[in-house]
GROMACS .gro file of C-alpha atoms in nm:
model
  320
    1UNK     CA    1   1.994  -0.444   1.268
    2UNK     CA    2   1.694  -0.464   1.102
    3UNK     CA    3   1.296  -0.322   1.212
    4UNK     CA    4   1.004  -0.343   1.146
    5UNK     CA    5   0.994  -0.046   0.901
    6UNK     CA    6   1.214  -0.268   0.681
    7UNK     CA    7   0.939  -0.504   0.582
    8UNK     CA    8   0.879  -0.492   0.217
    9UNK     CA    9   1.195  -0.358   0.115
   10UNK     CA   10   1.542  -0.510  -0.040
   11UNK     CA   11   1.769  -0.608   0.224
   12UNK     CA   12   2.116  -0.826   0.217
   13UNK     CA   13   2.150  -1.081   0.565
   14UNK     CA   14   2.471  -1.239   0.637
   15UNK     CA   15   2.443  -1.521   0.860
   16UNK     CA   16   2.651  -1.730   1.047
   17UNK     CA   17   2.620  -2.112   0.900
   18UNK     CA   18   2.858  -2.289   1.085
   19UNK     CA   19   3.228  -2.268   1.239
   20UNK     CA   20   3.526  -2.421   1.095
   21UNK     CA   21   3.904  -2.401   1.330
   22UNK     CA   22   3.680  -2.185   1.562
   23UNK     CA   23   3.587  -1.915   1.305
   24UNK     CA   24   3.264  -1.866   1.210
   25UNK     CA   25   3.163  -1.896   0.853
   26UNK     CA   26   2.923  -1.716   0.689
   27UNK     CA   27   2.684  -1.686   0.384
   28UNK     CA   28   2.496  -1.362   0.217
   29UNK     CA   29   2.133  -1.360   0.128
   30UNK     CA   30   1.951  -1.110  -0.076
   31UNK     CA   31   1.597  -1.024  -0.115
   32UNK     CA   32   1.289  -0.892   0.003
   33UNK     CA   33   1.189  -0.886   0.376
   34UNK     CA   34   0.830  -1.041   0.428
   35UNK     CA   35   0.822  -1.122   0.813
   36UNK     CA   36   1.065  -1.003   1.116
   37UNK     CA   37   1.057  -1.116   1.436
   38UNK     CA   38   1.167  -1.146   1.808
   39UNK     CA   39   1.324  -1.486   1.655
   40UNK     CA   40   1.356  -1.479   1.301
   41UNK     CA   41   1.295  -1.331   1.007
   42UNK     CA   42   1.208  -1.432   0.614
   43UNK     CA   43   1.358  -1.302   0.304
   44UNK     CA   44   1.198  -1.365  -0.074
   45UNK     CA   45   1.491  -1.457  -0.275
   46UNK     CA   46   1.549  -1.532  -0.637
   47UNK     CA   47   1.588  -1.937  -0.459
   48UNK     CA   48   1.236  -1.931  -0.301
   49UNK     CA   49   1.148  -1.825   0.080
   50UNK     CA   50   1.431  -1.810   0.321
   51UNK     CA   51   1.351  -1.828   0.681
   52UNK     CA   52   1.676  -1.722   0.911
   53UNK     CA   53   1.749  -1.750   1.258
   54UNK     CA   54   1.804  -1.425   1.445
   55UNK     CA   55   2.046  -1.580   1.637
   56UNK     CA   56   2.234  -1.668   1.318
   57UNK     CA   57   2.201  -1.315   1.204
   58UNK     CA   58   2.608  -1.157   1.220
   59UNK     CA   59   2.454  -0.828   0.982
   60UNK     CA   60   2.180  -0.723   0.846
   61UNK     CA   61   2.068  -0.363   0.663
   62UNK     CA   62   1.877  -0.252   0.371
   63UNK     CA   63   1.989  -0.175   0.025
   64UNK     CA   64   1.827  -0.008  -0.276
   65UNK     CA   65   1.621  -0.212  -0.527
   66UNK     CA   66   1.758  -0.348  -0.841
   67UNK     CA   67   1.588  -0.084  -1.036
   68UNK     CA   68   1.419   0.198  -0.915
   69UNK     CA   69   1.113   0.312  -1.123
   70UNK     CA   70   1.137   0.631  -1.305
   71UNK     CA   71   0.960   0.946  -1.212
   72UNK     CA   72   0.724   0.920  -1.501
   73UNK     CA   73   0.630   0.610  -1.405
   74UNK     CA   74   0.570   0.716  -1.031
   75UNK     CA   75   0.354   1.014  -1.130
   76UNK     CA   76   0.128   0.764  -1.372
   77UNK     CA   77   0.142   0.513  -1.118
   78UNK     CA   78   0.004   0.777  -0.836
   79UNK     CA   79  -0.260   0.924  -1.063
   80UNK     CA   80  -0.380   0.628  -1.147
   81UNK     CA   81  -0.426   0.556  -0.796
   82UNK     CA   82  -0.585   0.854  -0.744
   83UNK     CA   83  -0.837   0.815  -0.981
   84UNK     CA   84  -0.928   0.477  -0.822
   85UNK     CA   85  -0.964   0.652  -0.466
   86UNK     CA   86  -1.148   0.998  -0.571
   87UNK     CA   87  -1.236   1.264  -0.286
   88UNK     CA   88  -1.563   1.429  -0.380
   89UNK     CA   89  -1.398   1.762  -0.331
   90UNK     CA   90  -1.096   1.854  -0.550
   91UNK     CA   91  -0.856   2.151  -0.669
   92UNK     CA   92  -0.514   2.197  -0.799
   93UNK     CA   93  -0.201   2.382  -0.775
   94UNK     CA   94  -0.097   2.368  -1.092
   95UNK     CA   95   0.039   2.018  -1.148
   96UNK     CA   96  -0.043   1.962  -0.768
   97UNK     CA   97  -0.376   1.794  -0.677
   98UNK     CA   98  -0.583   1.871  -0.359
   99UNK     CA   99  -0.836   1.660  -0.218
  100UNK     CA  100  -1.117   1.634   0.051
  101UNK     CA  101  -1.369   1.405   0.190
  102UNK     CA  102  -1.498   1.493   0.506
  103UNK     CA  103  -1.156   1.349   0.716
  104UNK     CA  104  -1.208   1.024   0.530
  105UNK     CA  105  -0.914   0.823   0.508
  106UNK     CA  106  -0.580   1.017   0.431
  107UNK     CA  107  -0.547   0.922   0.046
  108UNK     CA  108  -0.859   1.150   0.034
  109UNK     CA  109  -0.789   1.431   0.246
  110UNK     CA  110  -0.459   1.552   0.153
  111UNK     CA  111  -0.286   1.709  -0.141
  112UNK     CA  112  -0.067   1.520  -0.434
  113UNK     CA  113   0.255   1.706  -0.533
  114UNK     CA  114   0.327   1.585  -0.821
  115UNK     CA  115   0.433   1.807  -1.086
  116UNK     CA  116   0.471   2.189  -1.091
  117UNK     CA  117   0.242   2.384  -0.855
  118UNK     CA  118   0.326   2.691  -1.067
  119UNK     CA  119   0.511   2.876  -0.807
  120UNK     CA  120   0.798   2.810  -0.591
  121UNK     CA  121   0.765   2.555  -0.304
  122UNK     CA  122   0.764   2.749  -0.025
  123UNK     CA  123   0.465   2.926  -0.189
  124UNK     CA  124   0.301   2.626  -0.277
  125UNK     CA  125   0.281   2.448   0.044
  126UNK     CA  126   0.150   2.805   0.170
  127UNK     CA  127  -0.122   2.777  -0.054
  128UNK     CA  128  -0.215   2.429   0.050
  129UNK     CA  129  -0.260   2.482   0.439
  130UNK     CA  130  -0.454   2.782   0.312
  131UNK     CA  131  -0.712   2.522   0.092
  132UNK     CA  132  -0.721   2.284   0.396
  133UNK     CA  133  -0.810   2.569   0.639
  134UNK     CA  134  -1.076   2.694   0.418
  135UNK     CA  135  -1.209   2.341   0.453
  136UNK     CA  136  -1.147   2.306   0.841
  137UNK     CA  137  -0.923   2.053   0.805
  138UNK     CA  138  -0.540   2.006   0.897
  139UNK     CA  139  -0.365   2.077   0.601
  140UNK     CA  140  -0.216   1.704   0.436
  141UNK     CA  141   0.022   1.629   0.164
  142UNK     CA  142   0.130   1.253   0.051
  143UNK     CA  143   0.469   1.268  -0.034
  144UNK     CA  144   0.610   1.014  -0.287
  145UNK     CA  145   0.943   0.936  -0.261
  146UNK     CA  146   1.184   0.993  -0.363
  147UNK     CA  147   1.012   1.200  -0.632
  148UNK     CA  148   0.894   1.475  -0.374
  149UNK     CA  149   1.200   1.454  -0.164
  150UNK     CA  150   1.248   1.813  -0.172
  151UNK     CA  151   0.857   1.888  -0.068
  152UNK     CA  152   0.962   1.702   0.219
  153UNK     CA  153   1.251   1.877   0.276
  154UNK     CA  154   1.085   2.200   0.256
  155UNK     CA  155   0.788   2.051   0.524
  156UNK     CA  156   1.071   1.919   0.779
  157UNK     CA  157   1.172   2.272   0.817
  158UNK     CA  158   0.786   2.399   0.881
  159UNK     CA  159   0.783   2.057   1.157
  160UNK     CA  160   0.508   1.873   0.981
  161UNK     CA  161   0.488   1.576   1.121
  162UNK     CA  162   0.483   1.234   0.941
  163UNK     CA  163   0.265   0.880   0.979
  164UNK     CA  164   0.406   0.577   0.944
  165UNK     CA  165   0.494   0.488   0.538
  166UNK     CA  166   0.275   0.309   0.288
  167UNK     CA  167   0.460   0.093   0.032
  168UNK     CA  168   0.330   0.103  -0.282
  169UNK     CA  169   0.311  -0.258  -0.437
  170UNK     CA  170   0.266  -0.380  -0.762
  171UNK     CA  171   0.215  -0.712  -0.901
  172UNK     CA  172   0.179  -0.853  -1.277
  173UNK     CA  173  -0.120  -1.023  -1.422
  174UNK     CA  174  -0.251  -1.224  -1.383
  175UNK     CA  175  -0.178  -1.320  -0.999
  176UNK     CA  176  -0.081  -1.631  -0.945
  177UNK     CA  177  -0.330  -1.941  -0.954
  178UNK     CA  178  -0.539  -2.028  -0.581
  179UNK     CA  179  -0.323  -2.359  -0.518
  180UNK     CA  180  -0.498  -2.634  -0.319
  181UNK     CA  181  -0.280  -2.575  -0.022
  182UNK     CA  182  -0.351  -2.216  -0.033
  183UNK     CA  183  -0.706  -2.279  -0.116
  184UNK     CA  184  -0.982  -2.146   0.168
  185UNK     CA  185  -1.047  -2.410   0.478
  186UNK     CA  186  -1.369  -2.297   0.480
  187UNK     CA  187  -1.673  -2.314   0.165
  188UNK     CA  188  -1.733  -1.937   0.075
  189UNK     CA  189  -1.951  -1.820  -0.182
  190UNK     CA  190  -1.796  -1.521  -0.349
  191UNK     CA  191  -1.983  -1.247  -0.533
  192UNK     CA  192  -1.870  -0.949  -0.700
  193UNK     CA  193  -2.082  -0.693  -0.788
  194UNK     CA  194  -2.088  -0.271  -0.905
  195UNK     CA  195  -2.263  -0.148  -0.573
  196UNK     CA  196  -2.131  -0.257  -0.226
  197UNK     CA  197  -2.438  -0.413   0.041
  198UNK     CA  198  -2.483  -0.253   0.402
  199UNK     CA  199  -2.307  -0.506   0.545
  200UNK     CA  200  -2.027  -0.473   0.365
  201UNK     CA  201  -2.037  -0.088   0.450
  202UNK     CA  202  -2.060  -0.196   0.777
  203UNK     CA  203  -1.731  -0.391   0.751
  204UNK     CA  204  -1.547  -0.081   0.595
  205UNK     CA  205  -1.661   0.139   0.856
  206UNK     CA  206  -1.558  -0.042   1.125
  207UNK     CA  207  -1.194  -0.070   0.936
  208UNK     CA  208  -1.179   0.270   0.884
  209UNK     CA  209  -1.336   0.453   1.174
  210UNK     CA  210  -1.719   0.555   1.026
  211UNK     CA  211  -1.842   0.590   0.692
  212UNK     CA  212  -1.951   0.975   0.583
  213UNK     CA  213  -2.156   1.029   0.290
  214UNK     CA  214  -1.792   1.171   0.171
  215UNK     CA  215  -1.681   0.791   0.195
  216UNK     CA  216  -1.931   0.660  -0.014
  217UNK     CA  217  -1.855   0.901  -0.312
  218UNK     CA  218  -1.465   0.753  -0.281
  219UNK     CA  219  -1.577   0.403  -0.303
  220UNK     CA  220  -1.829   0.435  -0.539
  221UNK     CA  221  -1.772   0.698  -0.832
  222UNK     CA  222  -1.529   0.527  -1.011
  223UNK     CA  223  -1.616   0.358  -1.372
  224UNK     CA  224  -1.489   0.045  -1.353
  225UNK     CA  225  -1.534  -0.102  -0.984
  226UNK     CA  226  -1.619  -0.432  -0.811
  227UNK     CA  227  -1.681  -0.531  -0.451
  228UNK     CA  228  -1.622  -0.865  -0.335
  229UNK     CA  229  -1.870  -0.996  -0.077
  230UNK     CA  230  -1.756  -1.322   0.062
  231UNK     CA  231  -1.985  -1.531   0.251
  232UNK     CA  232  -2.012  -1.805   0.433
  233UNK     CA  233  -2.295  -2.017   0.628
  234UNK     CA  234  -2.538  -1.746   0.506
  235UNK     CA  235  -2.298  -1.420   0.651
  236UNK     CA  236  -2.093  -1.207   0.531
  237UNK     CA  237  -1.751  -1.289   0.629
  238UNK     CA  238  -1.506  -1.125   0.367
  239UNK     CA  239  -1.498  -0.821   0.163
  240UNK     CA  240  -1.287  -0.656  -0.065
  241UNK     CA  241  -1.297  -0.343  -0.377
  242UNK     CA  242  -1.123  -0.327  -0.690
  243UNK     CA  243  -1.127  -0.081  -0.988
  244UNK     CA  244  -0.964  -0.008  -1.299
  245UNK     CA  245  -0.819   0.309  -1.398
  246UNK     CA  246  -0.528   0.453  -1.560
  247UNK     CA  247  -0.619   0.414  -1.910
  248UNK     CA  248  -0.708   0.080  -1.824
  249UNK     CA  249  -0.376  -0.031  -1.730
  250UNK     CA  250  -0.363  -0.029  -1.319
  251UNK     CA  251  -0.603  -0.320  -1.110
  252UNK     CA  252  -0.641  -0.168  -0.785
  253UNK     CA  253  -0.730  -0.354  -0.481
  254UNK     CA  254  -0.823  -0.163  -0.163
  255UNK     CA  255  -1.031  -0.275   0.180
  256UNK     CA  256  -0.933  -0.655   0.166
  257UNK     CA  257  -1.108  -0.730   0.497
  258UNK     CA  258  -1.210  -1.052   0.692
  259UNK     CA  259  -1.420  -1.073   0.999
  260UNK     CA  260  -1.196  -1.206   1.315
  261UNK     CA  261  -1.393  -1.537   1.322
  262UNK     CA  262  -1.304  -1.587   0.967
  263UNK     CA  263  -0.907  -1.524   0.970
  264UNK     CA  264  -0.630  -1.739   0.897
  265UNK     CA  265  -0.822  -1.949   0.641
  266UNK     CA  266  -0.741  -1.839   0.343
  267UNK     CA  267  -1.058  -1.616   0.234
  268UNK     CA  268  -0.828  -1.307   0.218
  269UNK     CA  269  -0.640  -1.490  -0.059
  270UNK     CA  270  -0.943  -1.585  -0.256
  271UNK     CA  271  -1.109  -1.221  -0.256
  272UNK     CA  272  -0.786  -1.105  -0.429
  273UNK     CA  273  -0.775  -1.400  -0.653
  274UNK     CA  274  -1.186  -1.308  -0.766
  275UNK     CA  275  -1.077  -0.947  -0.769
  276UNK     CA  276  -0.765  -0.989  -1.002
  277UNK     CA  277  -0.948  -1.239  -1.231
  278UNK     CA  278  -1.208  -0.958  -1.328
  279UNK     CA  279  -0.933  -0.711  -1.401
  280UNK     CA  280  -0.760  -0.918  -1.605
  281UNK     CA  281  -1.137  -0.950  -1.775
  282UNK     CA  282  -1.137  -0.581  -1.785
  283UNK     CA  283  -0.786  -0.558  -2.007
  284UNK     CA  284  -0.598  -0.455  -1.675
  285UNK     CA  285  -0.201  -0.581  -1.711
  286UNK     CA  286  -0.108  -0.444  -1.341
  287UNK     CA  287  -0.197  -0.460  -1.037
  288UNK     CA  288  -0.139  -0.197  -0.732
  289UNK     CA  289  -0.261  -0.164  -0.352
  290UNK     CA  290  -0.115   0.002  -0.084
  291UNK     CA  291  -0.078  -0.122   0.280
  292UNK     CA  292   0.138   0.045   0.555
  293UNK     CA  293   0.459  -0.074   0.606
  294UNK     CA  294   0.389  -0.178   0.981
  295UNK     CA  295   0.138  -0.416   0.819
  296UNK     CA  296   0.350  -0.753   0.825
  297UNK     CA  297   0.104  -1.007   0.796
  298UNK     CA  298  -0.067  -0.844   0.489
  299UNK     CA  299   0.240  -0.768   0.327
  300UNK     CA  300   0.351  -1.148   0.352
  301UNK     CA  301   0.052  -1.248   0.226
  302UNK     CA  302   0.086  -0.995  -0.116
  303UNK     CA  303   0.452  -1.142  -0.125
  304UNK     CA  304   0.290  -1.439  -0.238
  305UNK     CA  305   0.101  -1.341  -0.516
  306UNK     CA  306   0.389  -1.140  -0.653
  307UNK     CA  307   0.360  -0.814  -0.509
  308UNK     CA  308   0.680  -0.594  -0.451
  309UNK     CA  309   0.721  -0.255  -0.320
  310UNK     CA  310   0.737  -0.020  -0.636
  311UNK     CA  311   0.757   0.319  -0.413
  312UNK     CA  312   0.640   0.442  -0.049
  313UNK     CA  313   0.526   0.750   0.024
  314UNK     CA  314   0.511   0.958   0.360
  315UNK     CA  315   0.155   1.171   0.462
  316UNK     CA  316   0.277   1.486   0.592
  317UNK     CA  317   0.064   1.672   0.851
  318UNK     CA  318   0.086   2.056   0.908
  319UNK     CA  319   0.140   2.129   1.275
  320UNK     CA  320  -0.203   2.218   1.457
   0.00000   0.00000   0.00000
């Protein structure tokens, strides 16, 4: 059967639709999974949303995408999403970037193999925990896969351990339009603008555990960027950060947040919508984010606007 791990991904369902001289009969469905539950679970399919039954459920599993993208296009892809998230203290390994920010986030604090590291891999990974303890900080790497399958390979055998995966999603733009019955249920006045208010650091920092001066270079020192501030009666109730980098191409959106009080009306939707319009201002053509894959709700709610996973990767941690 299926868990939760398998949200975002391609998966084939057959269910059980009815019984005929006892027997049951049954019907396949492919597409992405966007919600699983205790008692049911939705696909995305090439028909529109398709909400199933668990009970009805006689097999389920996962099965590769359609296409997978090449590695060319996973290295631009993760560069270009570096650039958009960039620790204030870098090196490289050759190809191989390494990254630091004061703990801040893992995007920021671990290394990028990607590329030749200009040695072999069991020297390479040695020379990473050495930059990281240098630093006094566990030694990191993001692993994309399946391009750095065998980095993985190589840190199984060390026992790093791993967090739970990130998809990587993409979406083409522009997004799709706010329709009324996915418009907000409450008036917001949206703003976007190149520096980000205290409040709004405020709202990040309670996302993400604190906000070192490390955290404000990585939000900050990137040439095209926009953050959303989203309020309403007066306070601010939704935020959000976009930016545009690789070579212009690549929209990405990062900290879409909303205040408890504010959830479940539709603001979340409308920050992207703001966001996406001013890339596609900007001469962006894609956009990208990246969510864990634990995070159901959000990843139904990119689902909508066309998101689908284009790769995950895993961040590896060096034993302590």
């Amino acid at each position: 059967m299926l868990r939760q791990q398998d949200v975002g991904h391609r998966i084939v369902v057959r269910r059980i639709v009815g019984i005929r001289e006892g027997r049951p009969l049954f019907s396949d469905a492919l597409g992405e999974l966007v919600e699983l539950s205790e008692t049911h679970l939705t696909l995305a399919t090439a028909q529109g949303p398709l909400r199933v039954p668990v009970a009805q459920v006689h097999r389920a599993k996962r099965v590769p995408p359609t296409r997978r993208p090449t590695a060319a296009a996973v290295v631009a892809l993760e560069r270009a999403a570096n650039e958009a998230w960039p620790a204030p203290t870098r090196g490289r390994l050759g190809d191989w970037l390494l990254r630091s920010a004061e703990g801040w986030t893992g995007r920021a604090n671990s290394a990028l193999p990607i590329g030749d590291p200009d040695r072999p891999l069991p020297a390479a990974v040695d020379a990473v925990e050495r930059w990281y303890a240098e630093r006094g900080q566990p030694a990191m790497i993001n692993t994309p896969l399946p391009l750095a399958a065998p980095v993985g390979a190589e840190l199984d055998e060390r026992g790093w351990t791993t967090r739970p995966p990130t998809l990587v999603q993409t979406a083409p733009l522009p997004l799709p339009a706010l329709t009324v019955a996915a418009a907000p249920a409450v008036d917001a006045v949206l703003e976007l603008v190149t520096v980000p208010s205290e409040d709004w650091l405020a709202i990040a920092a309670g996302r993400k555990g604190g906000l070192p001066d490390a955290a404000r270079h990585v939000l900050t020192a990137v040439d095209q960027v926009r953050f959303a501030h989203g309020y309403v009666d007066g306070a601010l109730a939704a935020i959000g950060r976009a930016t545009v980098t690789g070579q212009g191409r690549w929209l990405g959106l990062s900290l879409i947040e909303v205040v408890p009080a504010a959830r479940r009306q539709g603001l979340a939707r409308r920050v992207i919508g703001e966001l996406a319009a001013w890339g596609v201002s900007a001469g962006a053509t894609h956009a990208f984010l990246q969510v864990e894959q634990r995070n159901t709700p959000a990843i139904a709610l990119y689902r909508t606007l066309n998101f689908t996973t284009h790769h995950t990767y895993l961040t590896r941690v060096a034993p302590s």
